[in-house]
Amino acid sequence: MTTTDSRQPVHLQTVEGFGTVRIDPIDPDRDAELIHGWVNEDRARFWGMGGTTVEQVREIYAHLDSLTTHHGFLVRRDGEPVALFQTYEPAADRVSECYEVRPGDIGVHILIAPAATPEPGFSARLFVALTAFALNDRTRAVAEPDADNEKALARLVRAGFELGPEVVLPEVDLPEVFIPAKKARLAFLNR
């Protein structure tokens, strides 16, 4: 499903041999159904949104959109949606309880969309644009995938991240959001 977006992208980059990567803020109303399909696949079990409805996905991303510290983005390659990317201020997140946040840090989460046909080197080339966007005005990216998510950890290492310690991210239980505790592995990428 190739889509277009009339808004200005927050990042647009041509990656040689890959295509043009466009990063736009998630529109909860427009994008909820697409994201719902992705996060409810077994391969996305570490994303933590399995079993959600389209309306719950819309509400989650509407809440995220209301924050000034956490941001959700839909990533397209040559107009085709290929990933969900989230950035956040580590000092305003539970991860801050697990490592010493530095000025210039930015937190990142990525969920690559399912592909009908696997494409060797896809994630590595996609990461070129994602890290350029995330580190544009920052000095270090931090990721905290589930400690048991071997594919994500390997992907981060291939992208140049250095693995840090295993930590337990504390539970978040607020009226607007509940996030269970998570055993994670920190990973860092310096600009």
Backbone as JSON Lines, residues from 0, in Angstrom:
{"i":0,"aa":"M","n":[0.84,-1.17,0.0],"ca":[0.0,0.0,0.0],"c":[0.89,1.24,0.0]}
{"i":1,"aa":"T","n":[1.06,1.86,-1.12],"ca":[1.82,3.09,-1.21],"c":[0.9,4.23,-0.8]}
{"i":2,"aa":"T","n":[1.41,5.09,0.07],"ca":[0.62,6.21,0.54],"c":[1.39,7.5,0.36]}
{"i":3,"aa":"T","n":[0.66,8.58,0.31],"ca":[1.3,9.89,0.25],"c":[0.8,10.69,1.43]}
{"i":4,"aa":"D","n":[1.56,11.69,1.78],"ca":[1.22,12.55,2.9],"c":[1.51,13.97,2.44]}
{"i":5,"aa":"S","n":[0.51,14.83,2.49],"ca":[0.66,16.19,1.99],"c":[1.42,17.09,2.97]}
{"i":6,"aa":"R","n":[1.6,16.63,4.21],"ca":[2.34,17.43,5.2],"c":[3.83,17.38,4.89]}
{"i":7,"aa":"Q","n":[4.54,18.34,5.45],"ca":[6.0,18.33,5.34],"c":[6.53,17.21,6.23]}
{"i":8,"aa":"P","n":[7.45,16.39,5.73],"ca":[8.03,15.36,6.6],"c":[8.97,15.99,7.63]}
{"i":9,"aa":"V","n":[9.19,15.29,8.74],"ca":[10.16,15.77,9.7],"c":[11.57,15.38,9.27]}
{"i":10,"aa":"H","n":[11.66,14.4,8.36],"ca":[12.96,13.98,7.82],"c":[12.71,13.34,6.47]}
{"i":11,"aa":"L","n":[13.56,13.68,5.51],"ca":[13.49,13.12,4.17],"c":[14.92,12.89,3.73]}
{"i":12,"aa":"Q","n":[15.25,11.65,3.37],"ca":[16.63,11.33,3.02],"c":[16.66,10.24,1.97]}
{"i":13,"aa":"T","n":[17.46,10.45,0.95],"ca":[17.68,9.41,-0.05],"c":[18.89,8.6,0.39]}
{"i":14,"aa":"V","n":[18.7,7.3,0.53],"ca":[19.77,6.39,0.92],"c":[20.17,5.63,-0.34]}
{"i":15,"aa":"E","n":[21.41,5.79,-0.74],"ca":[21.9,5.19,-1.98],"c":[21.64,3.68,-2.01]}
{"i":16,"aa":"G","n":[21.07,3.23,-3.12],"ca":[20.79,1.81,-3.31],"c":[19.58,1.32,-2.53]}
{"i":17,"aa":"F","n":[18.86,2.23,-1.89],"ca":[17.73,1.84,-1.04],"c":[16.46,2.58,-1.42]}
{"i":18,"aa":"G","n":[16.54,3.9,-1.57],"ca":[15.37,4.7,-1.89],"c":[15.27,5.91,-1.0]}
{"i":19,"aa":"T","n":[14.14,6.57,-1.08],"ca":[13.91,7.78,-0.29],"c":[13.12,7.42,0.96]}
{"i":20,"aa":"V","n":[13.69,7.76,2.1],"ca":[13.07,7.49,3.4],"c":[12.42,8.78,3.88]}
{"i":21,"aa":"R","n":[11.14,8.67,4.19],"ca":[10.36,9.82,4.67],"c":[9.86,9.48,6.07]}
{"i":22,"aa":"I","n":[10.04,10.41,7.0],"ca":[9.59,10.21,8.38],"c":[8.57,11.3,8.7]}
{"i":23,"aa":"D","n":[7.37,10.87,9.08],"ca":[6.27,11.78,9.42],"c":[5.73,11.45,10.8]}
{"i":24,"aa":"P","n":[5.24,12.47,11.52],"ca":[4.55,12.18,12.78],"c":[3.35,11.26,12.51]}
{"i":25,"aa":"I","n":[3.1,10.36,13.43],"ca":[1.93,9.48,13.31],"c":[0.68,10.32,13.42]}
{"i":26,"aa":"D","n":[-0.26,10.05,12.53],"ca":[-1.61,10.62,12.62],"c":[-2.46,9.51,13.21]}
{"i":27,"aa":"P","n":[-2.83,9.6,14.5],"ca":[-3.53,8.48,15.15],"c":[-4.78,8.03,14.41]}
{"i":28,"aa":"D","n":[-5.56,8.97,13.87],"ca":[-6.79,8.58,13.17],"c":[-6.48,7.87,11.86]}
{"i":29,"aa":"R","n":[-5.55,8.4,11.1],"ca":[-5.23,7.84,9.8],"c":[-4.41,6.54,9.9]}
{"i":30,"aa":"D","n":[-3.48,6.47,10.86],"ca":[-2.5,5.39,10.89],"c":[-2.82,4.25,11.84]}
{"i":31,"aa":"A","n":[-3.85,4.38,12.67],"ca":[-4.13,3.36,13.69],"c":[-4.37,1.98,13.1]}
{"i":32,"aa":"E","n":[-5.13,1.89,12.03],"ca":[-5.43,0.57,11.46],"c":[-4.17,-0.12,10.94]}
{"i":33,"aa":"L","n":[-3.31,0.62,10.26],"ca":[-2.04,0.07,9.76],"c":[-1.17,-0.4,10.92]}
{"i":34,"aa":"I","n":[-0.98,0.46,11.91],"ca":[-0.14,0.12,13.06],"c":[-0.73,-1.06,13.82]}
{"i":35,"aa":"H","n":[-2.05,-1.09,13.97],"ca":[-2.71,-2.21,14.63],"c":[-2.33,-3.54,13.99]}
{"i":36,"aa":"G","n":[-2.34,-3.58,12.67],"ca":[-1.96,-4.81,11.98],"c":[-0.53,-5.23,12.29]}
{"i":37,"aa":"W","n":[0.36,-4.26,12.36],"ca":[1.76,-4.58,12.64],"c":[1.97,-5.05,14.07]}
{"i":38,"aa":"V","n":[1.42,-4.32,15.06],"ca":[1.72,-4.62,16.46],"c":[1.01,-5.88,16.96]}
{"i":39,"aa":"N","n":[0.03,-6.37,16.21],"ca":[-0.67,-7.57,16.63],"c":[-0.15,-8.84,15.99]}
{"i":40,"aa":"E","n":[0.92,-8.74,15.22],"ca":[1.56,-9.94,14.69],"c":[2.45,-10.55,15.77]}
{"i":41,"aa":"D","n":[2.62,-11.87,15.74],"ca":[3.47,-12.52,16.73],"c":[4.89,-11.98,16.71]}
{"i":42,"aa":"R","n":[5.38,-11.63,15.52],"ca":[6.75,-11.12,15.4],"c":[6.95,-9.82,16.18]}
{"i":43,"aa":"A","n":[5.84,-9.13,16.52],"ca":[5.92,-7.85,17.24],"c":[5.63,-8.02,18.73]}
{"i":44,"aa":"R","n":[5.7,-9.24,19.22],"ca":[5.31,-9.5,20.62],"c":[6.11,-8.66,21.62]}
{"i":45,"aa":"F","n":[7.36,-8.33,21.3],"ca":[8.18,-7.54,22.22],"c":[7.75,-6.07,22.24]}
{"i":46,"aa":"W","n":[6.95,-5.64,21.25],"ca":[6.49,-4.25,21.21],"c":[5.49,-4.0,22.35]}
{"i":47,"aa":"G","n":[4.82,-5.06,22.83],"ca":[3.95,-4.94,23.99],"c":[2.54,-4.47,23.71]}
{"i":48,"aa":"M","n":[2.11,-4.5,22.44],"ca":[0.75,-4.05,22.13],"c":[-0.11,-5.15,21.53]}
{"i":49,"aa":"G","n":[0.34,-6.38,21.63],"ca":[-0.44,-7.51,21.12],"c":[-1.78,-7.58,21.83]}
{"i":50,"aa":"G","n":[-2.83,-7.89,21.07],"ca":[-4.16,-8.01,21.65],"c":[-4.92,-6.69,21.72]}
{"i":51,"aa":"T","n":[-4.31,-5.6,21.26],"ca":[-5.01,-4.32,21.27],"c":[-5.99,-4.25,20.1]}
{"i":52,"aa":"T","n":[-6.99,-3.4,20.26],"ca":[-7.93,-3.13,19.17],"c":[-7.44,-1.92,18.39]}
{"i":53,"aa":"V","n":[-8.03,-1.68,17.23],"ca":[-7.68,-0.49,16.45],"c":[-7.93,0.76,17.28]}
{"i":54,"aa":"E","n":[-9.04,0.8,18.0],"ca":[-9.36,1.98,18.82],"c":[-8.33,2.17,19.93]}
{"i":55,"aa":"Q","n":[-7.87,1.09,20.54],"ca":[-6.84,1.21,21.59],"c":[-5.54,1.74,21.0]}
{"i":56,"aa":"V","n":[-5.19,1.26,19.81],"ca":[-3.98,1.76,19.14],"c":[-4.12,3.25,18.86]}
{"i":57,"aa":"R","n":[-5.29,3.66,18.37],"ca":[-5.53,5.08,18.12],"c":[-5.38,5.88,19.4]}
{"i":58,"aa":"E","n":[-5.94,5.39,20.49],"ca":[-5.87,6.1,21.78],"c":[-4.42,6.18,22.29]}
{"i":59,"aa":"I","n":[-3.67,5.11,22.14],"ca":[-2.27,5.1,22.58],"c":[-1.48,6.15,21.83]}
{"i":60,"aa":"Y","n":[-1.65,6.21,20.51],"ca":[-0.87,7.16,19.73],"c":[-1.42,8.58,19.83]}
{"i":61,"aa":"A","n":[-2.69,8.73,20.15],"ca":[-3.22,10.07,20.44],"c":[-2.61,10.57,21.75]}
{"i":62,"aa":"H","n":[-2.49,9.69,22.74],"ca":[-1.85,10.07,24.01],"c":[-0.39,10.44,23.76]}
{"i":63,"aa":"L","n":[0.31,9.6,23.01],"ca":[1.72,9.86,22.71],"c":[1.86,11.22,22.0]}
{"i":64,"aa":"D","n":[0.94,11.5,21.08],"ca":[0.95,12.75,20.34],"c":[0.73,13.97,21.24]}
{"i":65,"aa":"S","n":[0.1,13.76,22.38],"ca":[-0.16,14.87,23.3],"c":[1.05,15.21,24.16]}
{"i":66,"aa":"L","n":[2.05,14.37,24.16],"ca":[3.24,14.58,24.99],"c":[4.27,15.44,24.26]}
{"i":67,"aa":"T","n":[5.05,16.17,25.02],"ca":[6.15,16.95,24.42],"c":[7.47,16.2,24.5]}
{"i":68,"aa":"T","n":[7.49,15.09,25.24],"ca":[8.74,14.35,25.47],"c":[8.84,13.05,24.69]}
{"i":69,"aa":"H","n":[7.74,12.56,24.17],"ca":[7.7,11.28,23.45],"c":[7.0,11.51,22.11]}
{"i":70,"aa":"H","n":[7.55,10.91,21.05],"ca":[7.02,11.15,19.71],"c":[6.98,9.86,18.9]}
{"i":71,"aa":"G","n":[5.91,9.7,18.14],"ca":[5.76,8.54,17.27],"c":[5.8,8.96,15.81]}
{"i":72,"aa":"F","n":[6.46,8.16,14.98],"ca":[6.62,8.49,13.57],"c":[6.33,7.26,12.71]}
{"i":73,"aa":"L","n":[5.75,7.51,11.55],"ca":[5.57,6.49,10.54],"c":[6.66,6.71,9.51]}
{"i":74,"aa":"V","n":[7.37,5.65,9.18],"ca":[8.5,5.72,8.25],"c":[8.08,5.06,6.95]}
{"i":75,"aa":"R","n":[8.35,5.75,5.85],"ca":[8.03,5.21,4.52],"c":[9.3,5.16,3.68]}
{"i":76,"aa":"R","n":[9.37,4.17,2.83],"ca":[10.41,4.12,1.81],"c":[9.71,4.22,0.47]}
{"i":77,"aa":"D","n":[10.07,5.22,-0.29],"ca":[9.45,5.45,-1.6],"c":[7.92,5.38,-1.51]}
{"i":78,"aa":"G","n":[7.37,5.98,-0.44],"ca":[5.92,6.06,-0.25],"c":[5.29,4.88,0.45]}
{"i":79,"aa":"E","n":[6.02,3.79,0.61],"ca":[5.48,2.57,1.23],"c":[5.79,2.57,2.73]}
{"i":80,"aa":"P","n":[4.78,2.42,3.6],"ca":[5.05,2.35,5.04],"c":[5.92,1.13,5.38]}
{"i":81,"aa":"V","n":[7.04,1.37,6.08],"ca":[7.97,0.28,6.36],"c":[8.36,0.16,7.83]}
{"i":82,"aa":"A","n":[8.03,1.15,8.65],"ca":[8.45,1.06,10.06],"c":[7.69,2.06,10.92]}
{"i":83,"aa":"L","n":[7.68,1.73,12.18],"ca":[7.18,2.59,13.24],"c":[8.42,3.0,14.03]}
{"i":84,"aa":"F","n":[8.6,4.3,14.25],"ca":[9.79,4.8,14.96],"c":[9.31,5.73,16.05]}
{"i":85,"aa":"Q","n":[9.85,5.56,17.24],"ca":[9.5,6.43,18.35],"c":[10.77,7.01,18.95]}
{"i":86,"aa":"T","n":[10.71,8.28,19.32],"ca":[11.81,8.92,20.04],"c":[11.26,9.47,21.35]}
{"i":87,"aa":"Y","n":[12.15,9.64,22.3],"ca":[11.72,10.17,23.59],"c":[12.9,10.76,24.34]}
{"i":88,"aa":"E","n":[12.56,11.62,25.28],"ca":[13.55,12.22,26.17],"c":[13.8,11.22,27.3]}
{"i":89,"aa":"P","n":[14.97,10.62,27.38],"ca":[15.22,9.63,28.43],"c":[15.0,10.15,29.84]}
{"i":90,"aa":"A","n":[15.28,11.43,30.09],"ca":[15.09,11.98,31.43],"c":[13.63,11.99,31.84]}
{"i":91,"aa":"A","n":[12.71,11.94,30.87],"ca":[11.27,11.95,31.14],"c":[10.66,10.56,30.98]}
{"i":92,"aa":"D","n":[11.49,9.53,31.05],"ca":[11.04,8.16,30.81],"c":[11.57,7.26,31.92]}
{"i":93,"aa":"R","n":[10.93,6.11,32.06],"ca":[11.35,5.17,33.1],"c":[12.78,4.67,32.91]}
{"i":94,"aa":"V","n":[13.31,4.75,31.69],"ca":[14.69,4.3,31.46],"c":[15.68,5.13,32.27]}
{"i":95,"aa":"S","n":[15.3,6.35,32.66],"ca":[16.2,7.21,33.43],"c":[16.53,6.63,34.8]}
{"i":96,"aa":"E","n":[15.71,5.69,35.25],"ca":[15.97,5.03,36.53],"c":[17.0,3.92,36.4]}
{"i":97,"aa":"C","n":[17.44,3.64,35.13],"ca":[18.31,2.49,34.88],"c":[19.7,2.86,34.37]}
{"i":98,"aa":"Y","n":[19.92,4.12,34.02],"ca":[21.24,4.54,33.58],"c":[21.37,6.04,33.8]}
{"i":99,"aa":"E","n":[22.6,6.53,33.74],"ca":[22.84,7.96,33.94],"c":[22.63,8.69,32.61]}
{"i":100,"aa":"V","n":[21.51,9.41,32.53],"ca":[21.17,10.16,31.32],"c":[22.15,11.33,31.16]}
{"i":101,"aa":"R","n":[22.63,11.5,29.94],"ca":[23.54,12.6,29.63],"c":[22.79,13.66,28.81]}
{"i":102,"aa":"P","n":[23.22,14.91,28.91],"ca":[22.66,15.92,27.99],"c":[22.94,15.46,26.55]}
{"i":103,"aa":"G","n":[21.96,15.61,25.68],"ca":[22.14,15.19,24.29],"c":[21.68,13.78,24.0]}
{"i":104,"aa":"D","n":[21.21,13.04,25.03],"ca":[20.69,11.69,24.81],"c":[19.29,11.77,24.19]}
{"i":105,"aa":"I","n":[18.98,10.79,23.36],"ca":[17.62,10.61,22.83],"c":[17.33,9.12,22.84]}
{"i":106,"aa":"G","n":[16.14,8.78,23.31],"ca":[15.72,7.38,23.32],"c":[15.04,7.04,22.01]}
{"i":107,"aa":"V","n":[15.21,5.79,21.56],"ca":[14.61,5.35,20.3],"c":[13.99,3.96,20.45]}
{"i":108,"aa":"H","n":[12.89,3.76,19.75],"ca":[12.24,2.46,19.61],"c":[11.94,2.29,18.13]}
{"i":109,"aa":"I","n":[12.11,1.09,17.6],"ca":[11.78,0.85,16.19],"c":[11.07,-0.48,16.04]}
{"i":110,"aa":"L","n":[10.04,-0.46,15.21],"ca":[9.34,-1.69,14.81],"c":[9.32,-1.69,13.29]}
{"i":111,"aa":"I","n":[10.02,-2.63,12.7],"ca":[10.04,-2.74,11.24],"c":[8.8,-3.51,10.8]}
{"i":112,"aa":"A","n":[8.14,-3.0,9.79],"ca":[6.91,-3.61,9.28],"c":[7.21,-4.99,8.7]}
{"i":113,"aa":"P","n":[6.19,-5.86,8.71],"ca":[6.38,-7.16,8.08],"c":[6.6,-6.98,6.58]}
{"i":114,"aa":"A","n":[7.44,-7.82,6.01],"ca":[7.73,-7.74,4.58],"c":[7.22,-8.99,3.89]}
{"i":115,"aa":"A","n":[6.59,-8.8,2.74],"ca":[6.13,-9.95,1.95],"c":[7.33,-10.77,1.5]}
{"i":116,"aa":"T","n":[8.4,-10.1,1.12],"ca":[9.63,-10.76,0.7],"c":[10.79,-10.13,1.46]}
{"i":117,"aa":"P","n":[11.51,-10.92,2.28],"ca":[12.65,-10.35,3.0],"c":[13.67,-9.76,2.02]}
{"i":118,"aa":"E","n":[14.27,-8.66,2.41],"ca":[15.23,-7.95,1.58],"c":[16.54,-7.85,2.34]}
{"i":119,"aa":"P","n":[17.57,-8.59,1.91],"ca":[18.85,-8.53,2.62],"c":[19.37,-7.1,2.73]}
{"i":120,"aa":"G","n":[19.81,-6.73,3.93],"ca":[20.35,-5.41,4.18],"c":[19.32,-4.32,4.37]}
{"i":121,"aa":"F","n":[18.03,-4.69,4.38],"ca":[16.97,-3.69,4.51],"c":[17.11,-2.87,5.78]}
{"i":122,"aa":"S","n":[17.2,-3.53,6.92],"ca":[17.22,-2.78,8.19],"c":[18.48,-1.94,8.31]}
{"i":123,"aa":"A","n":[19.61,-2.42,7.81],"ca":[20.84,-1.64,7.9],"c":[20.71,-0.34,7.11]}
{"i":124,"aa":"R","n":[20.13,-0.41,5.92],"ca":[19.98,0.81,5.11],"c":[18.91,1.72,5.7]}
{"i":125,"aa":"L","n":[17.86,1.14,6.27],"ca":[16.83,1.96,6.91],"c":[17.42,2.7,8.11]}
{"i":126,"aa":"F","n":[18.28,2.02,8.86],"ca":[18.91,2.63,10.03],"c":[19.77,3.83,9.67]}
{"i":127,"aa":"V","n":[20.3,3.89,8.45],"ca":[21.07,5.06,8.02],"c":[20.22,6.31,8.18]}
{"i":128,"aa":"A","n":[18.99,6.26,7.69],"ca":[18.1,7.43,7.77],"c":[17.58,7.64,9.19]}
{"i":129,"aa":"L","n":[17.23,6.56,9.89],"ca":[16.68,6.71,11.24],"c":[17.7,7.31,12.2]}
{"i":130,"aa":"T","n":[18.94,6.87,12.13],"ca":[19.95,7.42,13.03],"c":[20.33,8.84,12.63]}
{"i":131,"aa":"A","n":[20.32,9.15,11.33],"ca":[20.57,10.53,10.9],"c":[19.5,11.46,11.47]}
{"i":132,"aa":"F","n":[18.25,11.02,11.45],"ca":[17.16,11.8,12.01],"c":[17.29,11.94,13.52]}
{"i":133,"aa":"A","n":[17.47,10.81,14.21],"ca":[17.51,10.83,15.68],"c":[18.7,11.62,16.21]}
{"i":134,"aa":"L","n":[19.84,11.51,15.54],"ca":[21.06,12.16,16.04],"c":[21.33,13.51,15.37]}
{"i":135,"aa":"N","n":[20.36,14.01,14.64],"ca":[20.54,15.3,13.96],"c":[21.02,16.38,14.91]}
{"i":136,"aa":"D","n":[20.38,16.52,16.06],"ca":[20.76,17.55,17.03],"c":[21.06,16.93,18.4]}
{"i":137,"aa":"R","n":[21.41,15.66,18.39],"ca":[21.71,14.92,19.62],"c":[23.09,14.28,19.5]}
{"i":138,"aa":"T","n":[23.61,13.83,20.63],"ca":[24.94,13.22,20.61],"c":[24.93,11.71,20.84]}
{"i":139,"aa":"R","n":[23.83,11.2,21.43],"ca":[23.81,9.76,21.7],"c":[22.37,9.25,21.7]}
{"i":140,"aa":"A","n":[22.19,8.1,21.05],"ca":[20.89,7.43,21.08],"c":[20.97,6.26,22.05]}
{"i":141,"aa":"V","n":[19.87,6.06,22.78],"ca":[19.77,4.91,23.68],"c":[18.55,4.11,23.27]}
{"i":142,"aa":"A","n":[18.73,2.8,23.21],"ca":[17.63,1.88,22.93],"c":[17.57,0.91,24.1]}
{"i":143,"aa":"E","n":[16.37,0.37,24.33],"ca":[16.23,-0.58,25.45],"c":[15.27,-1.69,25.05]}
{"i":144,"aa":"P","n":[15.68,-2.5,24.05],"ca":[14.8,-3.61,23.65],"c":[14.71,-4.66,24.75]}
{"i":145,"aa":"D","n":[13.68,-5.47,24.66],"ca":[13.52,-6.6,25.57],"c":[14.81,-7.41,25.54]}
{"i":146,"aa":"A","n":[15.3,-7.79,26.7],"ca":[16.56,-8.52,26.8],"c":[16.52,-9.86,26.05]}
{"i":147,"aa":"D","n":[15.34,-10.42,25.85],"ca":[15.21,-11.69,25.13],"c":[15.01,-11.52,23.63]}
{"i":148,"aa":"N","n":[14.96,-10.29,23.14],"ca":[14.73,-10.03,21.73],"c":[16.08,-10.05,20.99]}
{"i":149,"aa":"E","n":[16.54,-11.26,20.7],"ca":[17.86,-11.45,20.1],"c":[17.96,-10.79,18.73]}
{"i":150,"aa":"K","n":[16.88,-10.81,17.94],"ca":[16.92,-10.2,16.61],"c":[17.12,-8.69,16.71]}
{"i":151,"aa":"A","n":[16.4,-8.05,17.62],"ca":[16.55,-6.6,17.77],"c":[17.95,-6.25,18.26]}
{"i":152,"aa":"L","n":[18.47,-7.01,19.22],"ca":[19.81,-6.73,19.73],"c":[20.85,-6.89,18.63]}
{"i":153,"aa":"A","n":[20.73,-7.94,17.84],"ca":[21.68,-8.15,16.73],"c":[21.57,-7.03,15.71]}
{"i":154,"aa":"R","n":[20.35,-6.6,15.42],"ca":[20.13,-5.5,14.46],"c":[20.77,-4.22,14.97]}
{"i":155,"aa":"L","n":[20.63,-3.93,16.26],"ca":[21.23,-2.73,16.82],"c":[22.76,-2.79,16.75]}
{"i":156,"aa":"V","n":[23.33,-3.93,17.07],"ca":[24.79,-4.09,17.0],"c":[25.27,-3.87,15.56]}
{"i":157,"aa":"R","n":[24.56,-4.45,14.58],"ca":[24.93,-4.26,13.17],"c":[24.84,-2.79,12.77]}
{"i":158,"aa":"A","n":[23.95,-2.04,13.42],"ca":[23.78,-0.62,13.11],"c":[24.81,0.25,13.84]}
{"i":159,"aa":"G","n":[25.66,-0.36,14.66],"ca":[26.71,0.4,15.33],"c":[26.48,0.68,16.8]}
{"i":160,"aa":"F","n":[25.35,0.21,17.36],"ca":[25.09,0.4,18.78],"c":[26.04,-0.49,19.59]}
{"i":161,"aa":"E","n":[26.42,0.0,20.76],"ca":[27.19,-0.81,21.71],"c":[26.24,-1.26,22.8]}
{"i":162,"aa":"L","n":[26.26,-2.56,23.09],"ca":[25.36,-3.1,24.11],"c":[25.83,-2.69,25.5]}
{"i":163,"aa":"G","n":[24.87,-2.31,26.31],"ca":[25.12,-1.97,27.7],"c":[24.57,-3.08,28.59]}
{"i":164,"aa":"P","n":[24.32,-2.75,29.85],"ca":[23.86,-3.77,30.8],"c":[22.39,-4.16,30.61]}
{"i":165,"aa":"E","n":[22.06,-5.32,31.17],"ca":[20.65,-5.7,31.3],"c":[20.1,-4.95,32.49]}
{"i":166,"aa":"V","n":[18.87,-4.46,32.34],"ca":[18.22,-3.7,33.41],"c":[16.76,-4.12,33.49]}
{"i":167,"aa":"V","n":[16.1,-3.71,34.55],"ca":[14.66,-3.9,34.64],"c":[14.02,-2.52,34.64]}
{"i":168,"aa":"L","n":[13.29,-2.23,33.57],"ca":[12.56,-0.97,33.5],"c":[11.36,-1.08,34.43]}
{"i":169,"aa":"P","n":[11.18,-0.13,35.33],"ca":[10.08,-0.24,36.3],"c":[8.7,-0.08,35.64]}
{"i":170,"aa":"E","n":[7.72,-0.63,36.3],"ca":[6.33,-0.51,35.86],"c":[5.9,0.95,35.9]}
{"i":171,"aa":"V","n":[5.05,1.33,34.93],"ca":[4.43,2.65,34.92],"c":[2.94,2.43,35.06]}
{"i":172,"aa":"D","n":[2.34,2.98,36.09],"ca":[0.91,2.81,36.31],"c":[0.28,4.17,36.59]}
{"i":173,"aa":"L","n":[-0.15,4.81,35.5],"ca":[-0.78,6.13,35.58],"c":[-2.21,6.01,35.08]}
{"i":174,"aa":"P","n":[-3.06,6.99,35.36],"ca":[-4.44,6.9,34.86],"c":[-4.53,6.77,33.34]}
{"i":175,"aa":"E","n":[-3.62,7.44,32.61],"ca":[-3.7,7.41,31.16],"c":[-2.9,6.29,30.5]}
{"i":176,"aa":"V","n":[-2.02,5.62,31.24],"ca":[-1.2,4.58,30.63],"c":[-0.7,3.59,31.69]}
{"i":177,"aa":"F","n":[-0.66,2.32,31.29],"ca":[-0.04,1.29,32.13],"c":[0.99,0.56,31.28]}
{"i":178,"aa":"I","n":[2.22,0.5,31.77],"ca":[3.28,-0.23,31.09],"c":[3.91,-1.16,32.13]}
{"i":179,"aa":"P","n":[3.87,-2.47,31.9],"ca":[4.45,-3.38,32.88],"c":[5.97,-3.28,32.94]}
{"i":180,"aa":"A","n":[6.54,-3.75,34.03],"ca":[7.99,-3.81,34.15],"c":[8.54,-4.65,33.0]}
{"i":181,"aa":"K","n":[9.78,-4.34,32.59],"ca":[10.36,-5.04,31.44],"c":[11.85,-5.27,31.68]}
{"i":182,"aa":"K","n":[12.29,-6.52,31.44],"ca":[13.72,-6.83,31.46],"c":[14.27,-6.41,30.11]}
{"i":183,"aa":"A","n":[15.16,-5.43,30.11],"ca":[15.66,-4.84,28.86],"c":[17.18,-4.9,28.82]}
{"i":184,"aa":"R","n":[17.7,-4.69,27.63],"ca":[19.15,-4.57,27.44],"c":[19.4,-3.19,26.84]}
{"i":185,"aa":"L","n":[20.15,-2.39,27.53],"ca":[20.47,-1.06,27.02],"c":[21.46,-1.16,25.86]}
{"i":186,"aa":"A","n":[21.33,-0.24,24.92],"ca":[22.25,-0.15,23.79],"c":[22.43,1.33,23.47]}
{"i":187,"aa":"F","n":[23.67,1.71,23.12],"ca":[23.99,3.11,22.91],"c":[24.69,3.32,21.56]}
{"i":188,"aa":"L","n":[24.35,4.42,20.92],"ca":[24.99,4.8,19.66],"c":[25.43,6.26,19.78]}
{"i":189,"aa":"N","n":[26.72,6.51,19.69],"ca":[27.25,7.87,19.72],"c":[27.3,8.43,18.31]}
{"i":190,"aa":"R","n":[27.04,9.72,18.2],"ca":[27.11,10.37,16.89],"c":[28.54,10.39,16.43]}
